[in-house]
PDB file of C-alpha atoms in Angstrom:
ATOM      1  CA  MET A   9     -13.002  22.000 -11.176  1.00  0.00           C
ATOM      2  CA  PRO A  10     -14.031  25.516 -10.069  1.00  0.00           C
ATOM      3  CA  GLU A  11     -11.288  28.170 -10.191  1.00  0.00           C
ATOM      4  CA  LYS A  12     -11.489  28.811  -6.442  1.00  0.00           C
ATOM      5  CA  LYS A  13     -10.828  25.121  -5.691  1.00  0.00           C
ATOM      6  CA  LYS A  14      -7.890  25.073  -8.140  1.00  0.00           C
ATOM      7  CA  GLN A  15      -6.383  28.130  -6.474  1.00  0.00           C
ATOM      8  CA  GLU A  16      -6.766  26.570  -3.023  1.00  0.00           C
ATOM      9  CA  LEU A  17      -4.847  23.507  -4.240  1.00  0.00           C
ATOM     10  CA  LYS A  18      -2.080  25.730  -5.656  1.00  0.00           C
ATOM     11  CA  ASP A  19      -1.798  27.759  -2.446  1.00  0.00           C
ATOM     12  CA  ARG A  20      -1.748  24.697  -0.193  1.00  0.00           C
ATOM     13  CA  ALA A  21       1.650  23.524   1.027  1.00  0.00           C
ATOM     14  CA  PRO A  22       2.350  19.919   0.001  1.00  0.00           C
ATOM     15  CA  ILE A  23       1.813  17.302   2.685  1.00  0.00           C
ATOM     16  CA  VAL A  24       4.672  14.943   3.446  1.00  0.00           C
ATOM     17  CA  ALA A  25       3.024  12.053   5.272  1.00  0.00           C
ATOM     18  CA  ALA A  26       4.668   9.073   6.938  1.00  0.00           C
ATOM     19  CA  TYR A  27       2.642   5.887   7.355  1.00  0.00           C
ATOM     20  CA  LEU A  28       3.787   3.403   9.997  1.00  0.00           C
ATOM     21  CA  ARG A  29       2.033   0.102  10.663  1.00  0.00           C
ATOM     22  CA  VAL A  30       2.532  -2.891  12.916  1.00  0.00           C
ATOM     23  CA  SER A  31       0.396  -6.026  12.935  1.00  0.00           C
ATOM     24  CA  THR A  32      -0.006  -6.528  16.681  1.00  0.00           C
ATOM     25  CA  ASP A  33       0.199  -4.476  19.849  1.00  0.00           C
ATOM     26  CA  LYS A  34       3.223  -6.584  20.842  1.00  0.00           C
ATOM     27  CA  GLN A  35       5.211  -4.830  18.092  1.00  0.00           C
ATOM     28  CA  THR A  36       6.539  -1.277  18.057  1.00  0.00           C
ATOM     29  CA  ILE A  37       6.805   1.387  15.369  1.00  0.00           C
ATOM     30  CA  LEU A  38       9.994   2.849  16.818  1.00  0.00           C
ATOM     31  CA  ASN A  39      12.331   1.212  14.266  1.00  0.00           C
ATOM     32  CA  GLN A  40      10.110   2.308  11.374  1.00  0.00           C
ATOM     33  CA  LYS A  41       9.937   5.838  12.747  1.00  0.00           C
ATOM     34  CA  SER A  42      13.718   5.983  12.981  1.00  0.00           C
ATOM     35  CA  GLU A  43      14.050   4.769   9.370  1.00  0.00           C
ATOM     36  CA  VAL A  44      11.620   7.431   8.169  1.00  0.00           C
ATOM     37  CA  ILE A  45      13.367  10.210  10.073  1.00  0.00           C
ATOM     38  CA  ASN A  46      16.766   9.166   8.661  1.00  0.00           C
ATOM     39  CA  PHE A  47      15.358   8.905   5.130  1.00  0.00           C
ATOM     40  CA  CYS A  48      13.750  12.344   5.371  1.00  0.00           C
ATOM     41  CA  HIS A  49      16.979  13.840   6.660  1.00  0.00           C
ATOM     42  CA  ARG A  50      18.886  12.428   3.654  1.00  0.00           C
ATOM     43  CA  GLN A  51      16.180  13.562   1.206  1.00  0.00           C
ATOM     44  CA  GLU A  52      15.732  16.953   2.891  1.00  0.00           C
ATOM     45  CA  LEU A  53      12.042  16.281   3.496  1.00  0.00           C
ATOM     46  CA  LYS A  54      10.071  17.416   6.532  1.00  0.00           C
ATOM     47  CA  ILE A  55       7.234  15.215   7.754  1.00  0.00           C
ATOM     48  CA  THR A  56       4.066  17.253   8.146  1.00  0.00           C
ATOM     49  CA  MET A  57       1.764  14.356   9.041  1.00  0.00           C
ATOM     50  CA  TRP A  58       2.277  11.038  10.838  1.00  0.00           C
ATOM     51  CA  CYS A  59      -0.190   8.179  10.492  1.00  0.00           C
ATOM     52  CA  THR A  60       0.324   5.110  12.676  1.00  0.00           C
ATOM     53  CA  GLU A  61      -1.822   2.065  13.309  1.00  0.00           C
ATOM     54  CA  THR A  62      -1.860  -1.467  14.604  1.00  0.00           C
ATOM     55  CA  VAL A  63      -3.678  -3.570  12.031  1.00  0.00           C
ATOM     56  CA  SER A  64      -3.112  -6.632   9.881  1.00  0.00           C
ATOM     57  CA  GLY A  65      -1.472  -5.888   6.561  1.00  0.00           C
ATOM     58  CA  THR A  66      -4.012  -8.176   4.869  1.00  0.00           C
ATOM     59  CA  LYS A  67      -6.841  -5.704   5.508  1.00  0.00           C
ATOM     60  CA  LYS A  68      -7.770  -3.504   2.573  1.00  0.00           C
ATOM     61  CA  GLU A  69      -6.462   0.046   2.801  1.00  0.00           C
ATOM     62  CA  SER A  70     -10.054   1.313   2.851  1.00  0.00           C
ATOM     63  CA  GLU A  71     -10.523  -0.500   6.185  1.00  0.00           C
ATOM     64  CA  ARG A  72      -7.408   1.088   7.673  1.00  0.00           C
ATOM     65  CA  GLU A  73      -6.170   4.534   8.633  1.00  0.00           C
ATOM     66  CA  LEU A  74      -4.161   4.336   5.428  1.00  0.00           C
ATOM     67  CA  GLY A  75      -7.386   4.681   3.436  1.00  0.00           C
ATOM     68  CA  THR A  76      -8.273   7.880   5.284  1.00  0.00           C
ATOM     69  CA  LEU A  77      -4.763   9.210   4.730  1.00  0.00           C
ATOM     70  CA  LEU A  78      -4.884   8.453   0.994  1.00  0.00           C
ATOM     71  CA  LYS A  79      -8.154  10.370   0.717  1.00  0.00           C
ATOM     72  CA  LYS A  80      -6.521  13.450   2.300  1.00  0.00           C
ATOM     73  CA  LEU A  81      -3.479  13.420   0.043  1.00  0.00           C
ATOM     74  CA  GLN A  82      -3.612  15.382  -3.203  1.00  0.00           C
ATOM     75  CA  LYS A  83      -1.485  16.126  -6.220  1.00  0.00           C
ATOM     76  CA  GLY A  84       2.052  17.078  -5.198  1.00  0.00           C
ATOM     77  CA  ASP A  85       1.867  15.378  -1.793  1.00  0.00           C
ATOM     78  CA  VAL A  86       4.326  12.709  -0.676  1.00  0.00           C
ATOM     79  CA  LEU A  87       3.652   9.458   1.177  1.00  0.00           C
ATOM     80  CA  ILE A  88       6.557   7.706   2.884  1.00  0.00           C
ATOM     81  CA  ILE A  89       6.300   4.042   3.883  1.00  0.00           C
ATOM     82  CA  THR A  90       9.033   1.835   5.264  1.00  0.00           C
ATOM     83  CA  GLU A  91       8.314  -1.112   2.972  1.00  0.00           C
ATOM     84  CA  VAL A  92       5.918  -2.404   0.371  1.00  0.00           C
ATOM     85  CA  SER A  93       3.183  -4.603   1.794  1.00  0.00           C
ATOM     86  CA  ARG A  94       3.462  -8.324   1.224  1.00  0.00           C
ATOM     87  CA  LYS A  95      -0.143  -8.340   0.028  1.00  0.00           C
ATOM     88  CA  MET A  96       0.439  -7.520  -3.643  1.00  0.00           C
ATOM     89  CA  MET A  97      -3.134  -6.543  -4.494  1.00  0.00           C
ATOM     90  CA  ASN A  98      -3.251  -4.009  -1.662  1.00  0.00           C
ATOM     91  CA  ILE A  99      -0.051  -2.289  -2.731  1.00  0.00           C
ATOM     92  CA  MET A 100      -1.119  -2.302  -6.400  1.00  0.00           C
ATOM     93  CA  ASN A 101      -4.329  -0.513  -5.450  1.00  0.00           C
ATOM     94  CA  ILE A 102      -2.442   2.052  -3.378  1.00  0.00           C
ATOM     95  CA  ILE A 103       0.144   2.679  -6.109  1.00  0.00           C
ATOM     96  CA  HIS A 104      -2.537   3.044  -8.773  1.00  0.00           C
ATOM     97  CA  GLN A 105      -4.595   5.479  -6.676  1.00  0.00           C
ATOM     98  CA  SER A 106      -1.515   7.515  -5.849  1.00  0.00           C
ATOM     99  CA  ILE A 107      -0.203   7.755  -9.405  1.00  0.00           C
ATOM    100  CA  GLU A 108      -3.683   8.774 -10.588  1.00  0.00           C
ATOM    101  CA  LYS A 109      -3.853  11.542  -7.957  1.00  0.00           C
ATOM    102  CA  GLY A 110      -0.277  12.759  -8.526  1.00  0.00           C
ATOM    103  CA  ILE A 111       0.988  11.583  -5.123  1.00  0.00           C
ATOM    104  CA  THR A 112       4.582  10.375  -4.827  1.00  0.00           C
ATOM    105  CA  ILE A 113       5.253   7.284  -2.700  1.00  0.00           C
ATOM    106  CA  HIS A 114       8.674   6.499  -1.278  1.00  0.00           C
ATOM    107  CA  SER A 115       9.239   2.954  -0.045  1.00  0.00           C
ATOM    108  CA  ILE A 116      12.383   3.162   2.051  1.00  0.00           C
ATOM    109  CA  LYS A 117      13.581  -0.452   2.374  1.00  0.00           C
ATOM    110  CA  GLU A 118      13.167  -1.311  -1.305  1.00  0.00           C
ATOM    111  CA  GLY A 119      14.304   2.107  -2.494  1.00  0.00           C
ATOM    112  CA  TYR A 120      11.227   2.503  -4.726  1.00  0.00           C
ATOM    113  CA  LYS A 121       9.811   5.843  -5.725  1.00  0.00           C
ATOM    114  CA  PHE A 122       6.364   5.718  -7.293  1.00  0.00           C
ATOM    115  CA  ASP A 123       5.264   8.843  -9.127  1.00  0.00           C
ATOM    116  CA  SER A 124       3.902   9.716 -12.568  1.00  0.00           C
ATOM    117  CA  SER A 125       7.216   8.930 -14.302  1.00  0.00           C
ATOM    118  CA  ILE A 126       7.430   6.210 -16.938  1.00  0.00           C
ATOM    119  CA  ASN A 127       9.785   4.218 -14.678  1.00  0.00           C
ATOM    120  CA  SER A 128       7.163   4.162 -11.927  1.00  0.00           C
ATOM    121  CA  GLN A 129       4.459   3.143 -14.358  1.00  0.00           C
ATOM    122  CA  VAL A 130       6.604   0.274 -15.656  1.00  0.00           C
ATOM    123  CA  LEU A 131       7.355  -0.832 -12.090  1.00  0.00           C
ATOM    124  CA  ALA A 132       3.647  -0.620 -11.205  1.00  0.00           C
ATOM    125  CA  PHE A 133       2.856  -2.685 -14.328  1.00  0.00           C
ATOM    126  CA  ALA A 134       5.424  -5.292 -13.250  1.00  0.00           C
ATOM    127  CA  PHE A 135       3.858  -5.423  -9.780  1.00  0.00           C
ATOM    128  CA  GLY A 136       0.434  -5.818 -11.397  1.00  0.00           C
ATOM    129  CA  LEU A 137       1.699  -8.665 -13.541  1.00  0.00           C
ATOM    130  CA  CYS A 138       3.197 -10.333 -10.457  1.00  0.00           C
ATOM    131  CA  ALA A 139      -0.119  -9.933  -8.639  1.00  0.00           C
ATOM    132  CA  GLU A 140      -1.994 -11.532 -11.542  1.00  0.00           C
ATOM    133  CA  ILE A 141       0.455 -14.460 -11.610  1.00  0.00           C
ATOM    134  CA  GLU A 142       0.144 -14.793  -7.815  1.00  0.00           C
ATOM    135  CA  ARG A 143      -3.688 -14.939  -8.053  1.00  0.00           C
ATOM    136  CA  THR A 144      -3.511 -17.534 -10.840  1.00  0.00           C
ATOM    137  CA  LEU A 145      -1.068 -19.741  -8.941  1.00  0.00           C
ATOM    138  CA  ILE A 146      -3.135 -19.558  -5.730  1.00  0.00           C
ATOM    139  CA  SER A 147      -6.254 -20.522  -7.665  1.00  0.00           C
ATOM    140  CA  GLN A 148      -4.436 -23.381  -9.373  1.00  0.00           C
ATOM    141  CA  ARG A 149      -3.037 -24.725  -6.085  1.00  0.00           C
ATOM    142  CA  THR A 150      -6.500 -24.521  -4.492  1.00  0.00           C
ATOM    143  CA  ARG A 151      -8.117 -26.475  -7.348  1.00  0.00           C
ATOM    144  CA  GLU A 152      -5.360 -29.105  -7.168  1.00  0.00           C
ATOM    145  CA  ALA A 153      -5.734 -29.478  -3.402  1.00  0.00           C
ATOM    146  CA  LEU A 154      -9.518 -29.834  -3.674  1.00  0.00           C
ATOM    147  CA  ALA A 155      -9.164 -32.434  -6.458  1.00  0.00           C
ATOM    148  CA  ARG A 156      -6.667 -34.388  -4.331  1.00  0.00           C
ATOM    149  CA  ARG A 157      -9.059 -34.361  -1.356  1.00  0.00           C
ATOM    150  CA  ARG A 158     -11.955 -35.507  -3.580  1.00  0.00           C
ATOM    151  CA  ALA A 159      -9.763 -38.336  -4.923  1.00  0.00           C
ATOM    152  CA  GLN A 160      -9.082 -39.370  -1.304  1.00  0.00           C
ATOM    153  CA  GLY A 161     -12.838 -39.607  -0.770  1.00  0.00           C
ATOM    154  CA  ILE A 162     -13.043 -36.592   1.530  1.00  0.00           C
ATOM    155  CA  LYS A 163     -16.369 -34.770   1.301  1.00  0.00           C
ATOM    156  CA  LEU A 164     -15.921 -31.082   0.677  1.00  0.00           C
ATOM    157  CA  GLY A 165     -18.021 -28.223   1.977  1.00  0.00           C
ATOM    158  CA  ARG A 166     -20.204 -27.881   5.028  1.00  0.00           C
ATOM    159  CA  PRO A 167     -22.228 -30.816   6.276  1.00  0.00           C
ATOM    160  CA  LYS A 168     -25.873 -30.676   5.179  1.00  0.00           C
ATOM    161  CA  GLY A 169     -28.093 -28.788   7.558  1.00  0.00           C
ATOM    162  CA  SER A 170     -25.332 -26.675   9.071  1.00  0.00           C
TER     163      SER A 170
END
């Protein structure tokens, strides 16, 4: 990395970003915002950037505002979320990217802090293992369900010509 770019990174004040998401426009981010503000007050952090969106949590972060936010964040920055996504693979990807870039993630409800520490890496490994087990179990259940349907004489797949 050129020296000028390194110096710019050193001189730049760290970003403390809060990410708030709801799934539908019938929901509100007000409770999440309140949680973040209270957390930051206790941790003596000042939010410098808010990112909010209404999008399904099953979408990849690259298809959400979260992806854009993660691209902006750099080493030393902090990302605050209210809770870890239920979609394990999405959160694993986010954690991995963040640890690699030197970004700290705080997940308020679970009380997790993901950074470059060994504890965070162990926790990220455990999440990865859980995600792998989850994928295996889903695949196994799908194969079993398809076998059961075949045994019942149900034709699988699209009808010919469709």
